[in-house]
Short mmCIF file of C-alpha atoms and ligand atoms in Angstrom, two decimals:
data_model
loop_
_atom_site.label_atom_id
_atom_site.label_comp_id
_atom_site.label_asym_id
_atom_site.label_seq_id
_atom_site.Cartn_x
_atom_site.Cartn_y
_atom_site.Cartn_z
CA MET A 1 59.39 77.25 95.33
CA ALA A 2 62.32 78.88 96.95
CA ASN A 3 61.80 82.48 98.20
CA THR A 4 64.96 83.50 96.35
CA LEU A 5 64.01 82.98 92.78
CA ILE A 6 60.63 85.22 93.09
CA PRO A 7 61.89 88.88 91.74
CA GLY A 8 60.31 92.02 93.93
CA TYR A 9 60.02 89.26 96.93
CA THR A 10 61.36 90.99 100.00
CA TYR A 11 60.05 89.07 103.18
CA GLY A 12 62.34 89.80 105.75
CA GLN A 13 64.00 92.93 104.20
CA VAL A 14 61.67 96.06 104.37
CA PRO A 15 61.47 99.15 106.80
CA GLU A 16 59.60 98.40 111.03
CA ALA A 17 55.42 98.97 109.62
CA PRO A 18 53.88 101.75 111.69
CA PHE A 19 51.75 99.78 114.24
CA SER A 20 52.80 97.75 116.86
CA MET A 21 52.86 94.14 118.62
CA HIS A 22 50.66 95.80 121.34
CA ASP A 23 48.04 97.21 118.78
CA PHE A 24 48.25 93.86 116.84
CA GLU A 25 47.64 91.74 119.70
CA LEU A 26 44.89 94.09 120.03
CA LEU A 27 43.27 93.26 117.33
CA LYS A 28 43.54 89.65 116.66
CA GLN A 29 42.26 89.93 119.82
CA THR A 30 38.87 91.61 117.76
CA VAL A 31 39.05 89.00 114.76
CA MET A 32 38.93 86.41 117.63
CA PHE A 33 42.62 85.08 116.37
CA SER A 34 43.62 82.16 118.69
CA GLU A 35 47.11 80.60 119.25
CA LYS A 36 44.57 77.65 117.39
CA ASP A 37 43.99 79.05 114.80
CA ALA A 38 47.74 79.33 114.50
CA GLU A 39 47.69 75.67 113.57
CA TYR A 40 44.55 75.50 112.06
CA LEU A 41 46.65 77.23 109.80
CA ARG A 42 50.31 75.78 109.58
CA LYS A 43 47.60 72.61 109.23
CA ALA A 44 45.64 74.42 106.22
CA GLY A 45 49.65 75.45 105.35
CA GLU A 46 49.91 71.50 103.83
CA ILE A 47 46.66 70.39 102.65
CA LEU A 48 47.10 73.88 100.01
CA HIS A 49 50.56 73.70 99.72
CA ASP A 50 51.07 71.74 96.06
CA GLN A 51 47.32 73.41 95.36
CA VAL A 52 49.47 76.64 95.05
CA ASN A 53 48.92 77.05 91.57
CA GLU A 54 44.96 76.10 91.06
CA ILE A 55 44.38 78.52 93.67
CA LEU A 56 45.44 81.08 91.47
CA ASP A 57 44.03 80.02 88.43
CA LEU A 58 40.69 80.47 89.82
CA TRP A 59 41.77 83.58 92.08
CA TYR A 60 43.12 85.06 88.30
CA GLY A 61 40.87 83.95 86.42
CA PHE A 62 37.73 86.20 88.77
CA VAL A 63 40.47 89.26 88.73
CA GLY A 64 40.54 88.35 84.23
CA GLN A 65 36.60 87.94 84.41
CA HIS A 66 35.55 91.11 86.26
CA PRO A 67 37.41 94.41 83.54
CA HIS A 68 37.20 96.47 86.63
CA LEU A 69 39.75 94.16 88.55
CA LEU A 70 41.46 93.17 85.57
CA THR A 71 42.40 97.66 84.11
CA TYR A 72 44.43 97.64 87.85
CA PHE A 73 47.17 94.98 85.73
CA ALA A 74 46.20 96.60 82.31
CA LYS A 75 48.51 99.35 79.97
CA ASP A 76 46.49 100.39 77.72
CA GLY A 77 43.92 98.82 78.04
CA LYS A 78 45.48 95.26 77.99
CA ALA A 79 45.99 93.15 80.46
CA ASP A 80 49.99 92.85 81.45
CA SER A 81 50.84 89.12 81.15
CA SER A 82 54.74 90.10 82.46
CA TYR A 83 52.84 92.14 84.79
CA LEU A 84 50.42 90.24 85.31
CA GLN A 85 53.18 86.38 85.60
CA ALA A 86 55.22 88.63 88.17
CA VAL A 87 52.89 89.38 90.85
CA ARG A 88 51.63 85.52 90.40
CA LYS A 89 54.07 84.64 92.10
CA ARG A 90 54.30 87.38 94.63
CA PHE A 91 50.92 85.94 95.10
CA GLY A 92 51.98 81.90 95.05
CA GLN A 93 54.64 82.73 98.40
CA TRP A 94 51.59 84.41 100.24
CA ILE A 95 49.16 82.01 100.18
CA HIS A 96 52.47 80.23 101.54
CA ASP A 97 53.80 82.59 103.86
CA LEU A 98 50.21 83.01 105.80
CA CYS A 99 50.32 79.31 106.22
CA GLU A 100 53.24 79.40 107.52
CA LYS A 101 54.98 81.81 108.66
CA PRO A 102 54.60 83.17 112.73
CA PHE A 103 52.87 86.90 113.04
CA ASP A 104 55.90 88.61 114.30
CA GLN A 105 57.75 92.06 113.74
CA ASP A 106 59.23 90.44 110.07
CA TRP A 107 55.25 89.31 108.88
CA LEU A 108 54.13 92.64 110.15
CA ASN A 109 56.49 94.17 108.72
CA TYR A 110 55.77 92.55 104.98
CA GLN A 111 52.81 92.89 106.16
CA TYR A 112 52.78 96.84 105.56
CA GLU A 113 55.01 96.89 102.16
CA ILE A 114 51.98 95.05 100.77
CA GLY A 115 49.72 96.93 101.72
CA LEU A 116 52.10 100.04 99.93
CA ARG A 117 52.63 98.64 97.01
CA HIS A 118 48.23 97.71 96.24
CA HIS A 119 49.18 101.53 97.49
CA ALA A 120 49.81 104.66 95.02
CA THR A 121 52.65 104.46 97.40
CA LYS A 122 54.61 102.21 95.71
CA LYS A 123 51.51 100.36 93.06
CA ASN A 124 53.70 99.06 90.43
CA LEU A 125 57.16 99.47 91.90
CA THR A 126 58.63 96.38 92.05
CA ASP A 127 57.45 95.02 88.46
CA HIS A 128 57.96 98.17 86.98
CA ALA A 129 54.73 98.30 85.65
CA GLN A 130 52.94 100.82 84.09
CA ALA A 131 49.11 99.73 84.84
CA ALA A 132 47.25 101.93 86.91
CA PRO A 133 49.07 104.37 89.90
CA LEU A 134 46.41 102.64 92.72
CA ILE A 135 44.12 99.54 93.79
CA HIS A 136 40.54 101.51 94.66
CA TYR A 137 40.29 100.78 98.26
CA ARG A 138 37.16 99.47 98.40
CA TYR A 139 37.66 96.42 96.23
CA MET A 140 40.48 95.45 98.94
CA VAL A 141 38.13 94.43 101.72
CA ALA A 142 35.64 93.65 98.97
CA PHE A 143 38.13 90.73 98.38
CA ILE A 144 37.99 89.27 101.76
CA TYR A 145 34.69 87.98 100.27
CA PRO A 146 36.19 85.37 97.62
CA ILE A 147 39.57 85.32 98.84
CA THR A 148 37.77 83.49 101.21
CA ALA A 149 35.13 81.60 100.68
CA THR A 150 36.94 80.38 97.58
CA ILE A 151 39.81 78.90 99.73
CA LYS A 152 37.59 75.91 101.83
CA ALA A 153 37.18 73.68 98.05
CA PHE A 154 40.69 73.54 98.54
CA LEU A 155 40.44 73.04 101.94
CA ALA A 156 38.13 70.28 102.53
CA ARG A 157 39.96 68.27 98.76
CA LYS A 158 42.14 65.62 101.07
CA GLY A 159 39.36 64.21 102.73
CA HIS A 160 40.05 65.62 106.61
CA PRO A 161 36.99 66.00 108.87
CA ALA A 162 34.92 68.17 108.42
CA GLU A 163 34.84 70.08 111.33
CA LEU A 164 38.53 69.84 110.72
CA VAL A 165 38.05 71.91 107.91
CA GLU A 166 35.55 74.10 109.22
CA GLN A 167 38.66 75.48 111.67
CA MET A 168 40.94 76.07 109.77
CA HIS A 169 38.76 77.20 107.27
CA GLN A 170 38.16 80.08 110.06
CA ALA A 171 41.70 80.18 110.60
CA TRP A 172 41.81 81.27 107.61
CA PHE A 173 39.21 83.20 107.48
CA LYS A 174 40.90 85.82 110.80
CA ALA A 175 43.83 85.50 108.39
CA VAL A 176 42.59 87.29 105.66
CA VAL A 177 40.62 90.23 107.63
CA LEU A 178 43.40 90.75 109.78
CA THR A 179 45.46 90.98 106.60
CA VAL A 180 43.51 93.84 105.05
CA VAL A 181 42.98 95.41 107.96
CA LEU A 182 47.17 95.56 107.77
CA TRP A 183 47.66 96.62 103.77
CA THR A 184 44.76 99.31 103.74
CA HIS A 185 46.94 101.81 106.46
CA PRO A 186 48.37 103.47 104.02
CA TYR A 187 45.02 105.08 101.90
CA VAL A 188 43.80 105.55 106.12
CA ARG A 189 43.51 109.53 107.05
CA GLN A 190 46.82 109.87 109.38
CA GLY A 191 45.41 109.54 113.40
CA GLU A 192 41.82 107.88 112.26
CA PHE A 193 44.07 104.03 111.71
CA MET B 1 10.44 97.89 116.92
CA ALA B 2 8.40 100.36 114.84
CA ASN B 3 11.05 102.52 113.50
CA THR B 4 9.32 105.80 114.52
CA LEU B 5 10.20 104.52 118.16
CA ILE B 6 14.10 104.43 117.68
CA PRO B 7 15.19 107.55 118.44
CA GLY B 8 17.49 108.73 115.64
CA TYR B 9 17.11 106.37 113.73
CA THR B 10 16.69 108.43 110.66
CA TYR B 11 16.70 105.91 107.11
CA GLY B 12 14.92 107.60 104.43
CA GLN B 13 15.64 110.73 105.67
CA VAL B 14 19.13 110.82 104.88
CA PRO B 15 21.47 113.55 102.09
CA GLU B 16 22.55 111.03 99.25
CA ALA B 17 25.65 108.86 100.33
CA PRO B 18 28.76 110.07 97.47
CA PHE B 19 29.19 106.66 95.29
CA SER B 20 26.59 105.80 92.48
CA MET B 21 24.09 102.94 91.70
CA HIS B 22 26.81 102.08 89.20
CA ASP B 23 29.89 101.48 91.72
CA PHE B 24 28.16 99.40 94.00
CA GLU B 25 26.55 97.26 91.35
CA LEU B 26 30.05 96.72 90.08
CA LEU B 27 31.34 96.40 93.94
CA LYS B 28 28.43 93.62 94.41
CA GLN B 29 30.26 91.74 91.78
CA THR B 30 33.18 91.68 93.57
CA VAL B 31 31.53 90.18 96.36
CA MET B 32 29.68 88.00 94.56
CA PHE B 33 26.72 89.36 95.44
CA SER B 34 23.86 88.24 93.79
CA GLU B 35 19.34 88.07 93.30
CA LYS B 36 20.16 84.60 95.13
CA ASP B 37 21.39 86.47 97.99
CA ALA B 38 19.32 89.31 98.20
CA GLU B 39 16.74 85.97 98.77
CA TYR B 40 18.85 83.58 100.71
CA LEU B 41 18.86 87.68 103.43
CA ARG B 42 14.94 87.30 103.18
CA LYS B 43 14.64 84.23 104.53
CA ALA B 44 17.66 84.72 107.33
CA GLY B 45 15.09 87.60 107.91
CA GLU B 46 12.84 85.60 108.77
CA ILE B 47 14.65 83.25 110.93
CA LEU B 48 16.51 85.83 112.92
CA HIS B 49 13.41 87.48 113.42
CA ASP B 50 12.55 87.00 116.86
CA GLN B 51 16.19 86.10 118.03
CA VAL B 52 17.04 89.95 117.74
CA ASN B 53 17.80 90.52 121.11
CA GLU B 54 20.05 87.87 122.02
CA ILE B 55 22.40 88.61 118.42
CA LEU B 56 22.59 91.74 120.54
CA ASP B 57 23.58 90.22 124.19
CA LEU B 58 26.45 88.00 122.10
CA TRP B 59 27.89 91.26 120.40
CA TYR B 60 27.30 93.84 123.08
CA GLY B 61 29.00 90.98 125.63
CA PHE B 62 31.75 90.75 123.01
CA VAL B 63 32.60 94.31 123.42
CA GLY B 64 31.32 95.14 126.95
CA GLN B 65 34.83 92.15 127.11
CA HIS B 66 37.37 93.29 125.64
CA PRO B 67 38.02 97.61 127.20
CA HIS B 68 40.31 98.25 123.57
CA LEU B 69 36.57 98.68 122.50
CA LEU B 70 34.70 99.26 125.23
CA THR B 71 36.13 102.27 125.47
CA TYR B 72 34.06 103.59 122.28
CA PHE B 73 30.77 103.52 124.06
CA ALA B 74 32.56 104.99 127.53
CA LYS B 75 32.70 107.46 129.33
CA ASP B 76 35.15 109.50 132.25
CA GLY B 77 36.61 105.41 131.77
CA LYS B 78 33.15 103.67 132.63
CA ALA B 79 30.23 101.91 129.58
CA ASP B 80 27.37 104.76 129.18
CA SER B 81 24.31 101.83 129.84
CA SER B 82 22.50 104.86 127.79
CA TYR B 83 24.21 105.50 124.32
CA LEU B 84 24.64 102.06 125.02
CA GLN B 85 20.99 101.24 124.69
CA ALA B 86 20.84 104.15 122.14
CA VAL B 87 22.75 102.08 120.02
CA ARG B 88 21.42 98.29 120.78
CA LYS B 89 18.07 99.90 119.61
CA ARG B 90 19.44 101.38 116.13
CA PHE B 91 21.83 98.47 115.33
CA GLY B 92 18.41 96.13 116.13
CA GLN B 93 17.17 97.51 113.32
CA TRP B 94 20.01 97.58 111.39
CA ILE B 95 19.96 93.28 111.14
CA HIS B 96 15.97 93.60 110.57
CA ASP B 97 17.62 96.61 107.24
CA LEU B 98 20.31 94.35 106.24
CA CYS B 99 18.24 90.73 105.51
CA GLU B 100 15.43 92.34 104.40
CA LYS B 101 15.41 96.27 102.37
CA PRO B 102 16.23 96.35 99.15
CA PHE B 103 20.13 97.79 98.71
CA ASP B 104 18.69 100.64 96.81
CA GLN B 105 19.07 104.31 96.50
CA ASP B 106 17.60 104.54 100.23
CA TRP B 107 19.91 101.65 101.81
CA LEU B 108 22.86 103.27 100.01
CA ASN B 109 21.66 106.47 101.67
CA TYR B 110 21.71 105.01 105.13
CA GLN B 111 24.88 103.57 105.53
CA TYR B 112 27.37 106.44 104.43
CA GLU B 113 24.80 108.19 107.44
CA ILE B 114 26.33 104.89 109.82
CA GLY B 115 29.93 104.80 108.85
CA LEU B 116 29.19 109.82 109.12
CA ARG B 117 28.43 107.78 112.34
CA HIS B 118 30.90 105.55 112.95
CA HIS B 119 33.25 108.15 112.05
CA ALA B 120 34.61 111.57 113.41
CA THR B 121 32.64 113.39 111.69
CA LYS B 122 28.60 112.25 113.28
CA LYS B 123 30.40 110.08 116.20
CA ASN B 124 28.23 111.03 119.11
CA LEU B 125 26.22 113.23 117.87
CA THR B 126 22.70 111.91 117.63
CA ASP B 127 22.68 110.91 121.20
CA HIS B 128 24.53 113.03 122.33
CA ALA B 129 27.25 111.17 124.48
CA GLN B 130 30.54 112.10 125.27
CA ALA B 131 32.33 109.39 124.46
CA ALA B 132 35.95 108.91 122.15
CA PRO B 133 35.10 111.11 119.26
CA LEU B 134 35.88 107.62 116.85
CA ILE B 135 35.48 103.99 116.79
CA HIS B 136 39.14 104.12 115.15
CA TYR B 137 38.83 102.03 111.64
CA ARG B 138 40.79 99.15 112.60
CA TYR B 139 38.09 97.40 114.25
CA MET B 140 35.93 97.97 111.72
CA VAL B 141 36.98 96.07 109.41
CA ALA B 142 37.72 94.05 111.74
CA PHE B 143 34.70 93.42 112.67
CA ILE B 144 33.70 91.33 109.63
CA TYR B 145 35.06 88.77 111.17
CA PRO B 146 32.94 88.76 114.94
CA ILE B 147 29.74 90.03 112.96
CA THR B 148 29.76 87.36 110.76
CA ALA B 149 31.08 84.01 112.49
CA THR B 150 29.10 84.45 115.30
CA ILE B 151 25.25 84.70 113.59
CA LYS B 152 25.78 81.64 112.32
CA ALA B 153 23.80 79.73 115.58
CA PHE B 154 21.64 81.95 115.17
CA LEU B 155 20.49 81.01 111.15
CA ALA B 156 20.79 76.73 112.25
CA ARG B 157 18.99 77.12 115.15
CA LYS B 158 15.28 76.29 113.80
CA GLY B 159 15.77 73.15 111.67
CA HIS B 160 16.51 74.58 108.05
CA PRO B 161 18.42 72.46 106.23
CA ALA B 162 22.89 72.59 105.86
CA GLU B 163 23.14 73.78 102.69
CA LEU B 164 19.95 76.25 103.12
CA VAL B 165 21.28 77.66 106.43
CA GLU B 166 25.38 77.77 104.75
CA GLN B 167 23.91 79.66 101.76
CA MET B 168 21.87 82.13 103.58
CA HIS B 169 25.39 82.79 105.54
CA GLN B 170 27.20 83.09 102.72
CA ALA B 171 24.18 85.91 101.57
CA TRP B 172 25.49 87.78 105.31
CA PHE B 173 28.93 87.29 104.52
CA LYS B 174 28.67 89.57 101.54
CA ALA B 175 26.45 92.26 103.22
CA VAL B 176 28.52 92.17 105.87
CA VAL B 177 31.53 93.28 103.91
CA LEU B 178 29.54 95.24 101.50
CA THR B 179 27.48 97.12 104.98
CA VAL B 180 30.82 97.88 106.17
CA VAL B 181 33.39 98.60 102.40
CA LEU B 182 30.65 101.29 102.84
CA TRP B 183 30.37 102.12 105.89
CA THR B 184 34.09 102.88 105.64
CA HIS B 185 34.98 105.59 103.06
CA PRO B 186 35.06 109.17 105.28
CA TYR B 187 37.58 107.35 106.78
CA VAL B 188 39.65 107.17 103.27
CA ARG B 189 41.99 109.31 101.74
CA GLN B 190 40.19 111.79 99.33
CA GLY B 191 40.27 110.16 95.84
CA GLU B 192 41.42 106.52 97.11
CA PHE B 193 38.28 104.65 97.48
C1 HEM C 1 41.95 90.32 99.76
C2 HEM C 1 42.68 91.28 99.05
C3 HEM C 1 44.05 90.90 98.38
C4 HEM C 1 45.10 89.78 98.74
C5 HEM C 1 44.67 88.58 100.07
C6 HEM C 1 46.00 90.14 98.01
C7 HEM C 1 47.05 89.74 97.46
C8 HEM C 1 48.52 90.11 96.81
C9 HEM C 1 49.59 89.54 97.27
C10 HEM C 1 50.23 88.55 97.67
C11 HEM C 1 50.38 90.87 95.98
C12 HEM C 1 52.35 90.13 95.86
C13 HEM C 1 52.85 91.34 96.76
C14 HEM C 1 54.15 91.08 97.05
O1 HEM C 1 53.82 91.85 96.09
O2 HEM C 1 55.10 90.25 98.14
C15 HEM C 1 49.64 91.81 95.15
C16 HEM C 1 49.78 91.94 94.77
C17 HEM C 1 49.15 92.66 93.56
N1 HEM C 1 47.49 92.85 93.60
FE1 HEM C 1 46.82 92.13 95.20
N2 HEM C 1 46.07 91.50 96.90
C18 HEM C 1 44.56 91.53 97.59
C19 HEM C 1 43.62 92.47 96.41
C20 HEM C 1 43.66 93.19 95.45
C21 HEM C 1 42.54 93.01 94.93
C22 HEM C 1 41.04 93.36 94.91
C23 HEM C 1 43.42 93.74 93.40
C24 HEM C 1 42.88 94.78 91.79
C25 HEM C 1 42.22 93.89 91.06
C26 HEM C 1 45.32 93.00 93.52
C27 HEM C 1 46.04 92.85 92.69
C28 HEM C 1 46.97 93.27 93.12
C29 HEM C 1 48.51 93.70 91.99
C30 HEM C 1 48.05 94.82 90.82
C31 HEM C 1 49.78 93.78 92.20
C32 HEM C 1 50.59 94.35 91.55
C33 HEM C 1 51.34 95.17 93.09
C34 HEM C 1 52.43 95.93 92.53
O3 HEM C 1 52.45 96.40 92.16
O4 HEM C 1 53.61 95.36 93.18
N3 HEM C 1 44.58 93.36 94.54
N4 HEM C 1 48.44 91.24 95.76
C1 HEM C 2 30.84 95.19 111.11
C2 HEM C 2 30.60 96.02 111.98
C3 HEM C 2 30.02 97.18 112.94
C4 HEM C 2 28.58 97.16 112.35
C5 HEM C 2 27.55 95.86 111.60
C6 HEM C 2 28.05 98.18 113.57
C7 HEM C 2 26.92 98.12 113.76
C8 HEM C 2 26.10 99.43 114.39
C9 HEM C 2 24.90 99.15 114.12
C10 HEM C 2 23.98 99.05 113.78
C11 HEM C 2 24.81 100.69 114.82
C12 HEM C 2 23.57 102.51 114.81
C13 HEM C 2 23.74 102.95 113.50
C14 HEM C 2 22.27 103.83 113.30
O1 HEM C 2 22.55 105.07 114.05
O2 HEM C 2 21.71 103.54 113.08
C15 HEM C 2 26.49 101.48 115.27
C16 HEM C 2 26.97 102.33 115.56
C17 HEM C 2 27.52 101.90 117.28
N1 HEM C 2 28.91 101.65 117.14
FE1 HEM C 2 28.39 99.54 115.07
N2 HEM C 2 29.04 98.36 114.35
C18 HEM C 2 30.54 97.68 113.38
C19 HEM C 2 31.62 98.09 114.16
C20 HEM C 2 31.46 98.63 115.49
C21 HEM C 2 32.80 99.34 116.09
C22 HEM C 2 34.57 97.48 116.50
C23 HEM C 2 33.27 99.29 117.40
C24 HEM C 2 33.74 99.60 117.98
C25 HEM C 2 33.62 99.14 119.43
C26 HEM C 2 31.06 99.98 117.29
C27 HEM C 2 30.66 100.83 118.43
C28 HEM C 2 29.63 101.56 117.68
C29 HEM C 2 29.31 103.36 117.87
C30 HEM C 2 29.82 103.92 119.23
C31 HEM C 2 27.85 103.48 117.71
C32 HEM C 2 27.31 105.36 118.03
C33 HEM C 2 28.24 105.97 116.97
C34 HEM C 2 26.57 107.11 117.20
O3 HEM C 2 27.81 107.70 118.17
O4 HEM C 2 26.12 107.63 116.08
N3 HEM C 2 31.02 99.71 115.88
N4 HEM C 2 27.17 100.36 114.52
#
């Protein structure tokens, strides 16, 4: 999946995020994220690489089964399939990025951008969609569970030792928590983040 | 630990939370929380019952090792041990409550109260403390990781089958995510929760 083929994917081309590398270091310590976890994520990336479509089928199925979630992709009460498809490509790229990209300034900046795209600030803009004007905050944090729990079977599927699967899974869990913290910045009252 | 012996523990005696049971049902669906999970939590409660002090030692150790966390319990740059001790009793009671109490209106109301006690609205008030005026939002969500990951060893310690330990652990993970969603309500901008 070459990035240039994904409409609206602007990694490396967005403004600076409003949190510093120093703050991010403290945040990493708080979720116990170490250099080892970065390595486990790389390994997870190799294992998930050719399973991205299946993972997205599962996650999209989960959203599709819940009207209170599907509404964020819906227009006039009906799922907007071109919006769903456009986001799906970037969602697939995110799986690669979470596992493969260094957590540097570019990564930090794009997390802020994705946060804005879930928030009222930028939702719908990238794909010229006319769905709900924001994803409600509660579900952003709630998704930590399904996005973490469902990945384990995919990590386990290639016959790696249970201990390594568990280590990769813990690294994924930490990375998803970091991600959601950063993405929810736009929802939080001034000075309280 | 009889509740009446815990200063500042006001379960069942607080105002109504600003989210409805209906909203809470949708939130439970989003973290895949089922009746089965409620049962696994009861079981976890039995297993954790006599380990609460050890769990708190571990969690307090984690906070104590990180100045950026300890500061929320500190006065004039020094840890306030009477504040730490006062909170510790209620923290222990929370472990019981999360596992043992039904997720009914009283439970929902007390989640809101605990959120306010981390937020600027009510922090320090219960214990007449003079520490930082709020816990910053980022660490509330970040704590999902340590509070979830570290509990597994305690669940496993009494020789239950690995599958049951895993099921109890997943139920705990879901319950912690629900908790943190509800607790962060005061931090979120009007209309975006
Ligand atoms: C852990 C939580 C979540 C993850 C990991 C996730 C992942 C993603 C990713 C990677 C994108 C594309 C970002 C880009 O433009 O490059 C995206 C966009 C989107 N997501 Fe999420 N998401 C999460 C929570 C949610 C929730 C709870 C909903 C509600 C159903 C949701 C609905 C959407 C929608 C509607 C878009 C398109 C936003 C736009 O208009 O640009 N997401 N998500
Ligand atoms: C998953 C996240 C967290 C859990 C489960 C948790 C648990 C608790 C519990 C059960 C209480 C007592 C509530 C009551 O008054 O009945 C409490 C209070 C407190 N917690 Fe947390 N906590 C979390 C996040 C944090 C973080 C990140 C910090 C920062 C170090 C923190 C610091 C405090 C402080 C200072 C109090 C006392 C607040 C007051 O003045 O009333 N907590 N916490």
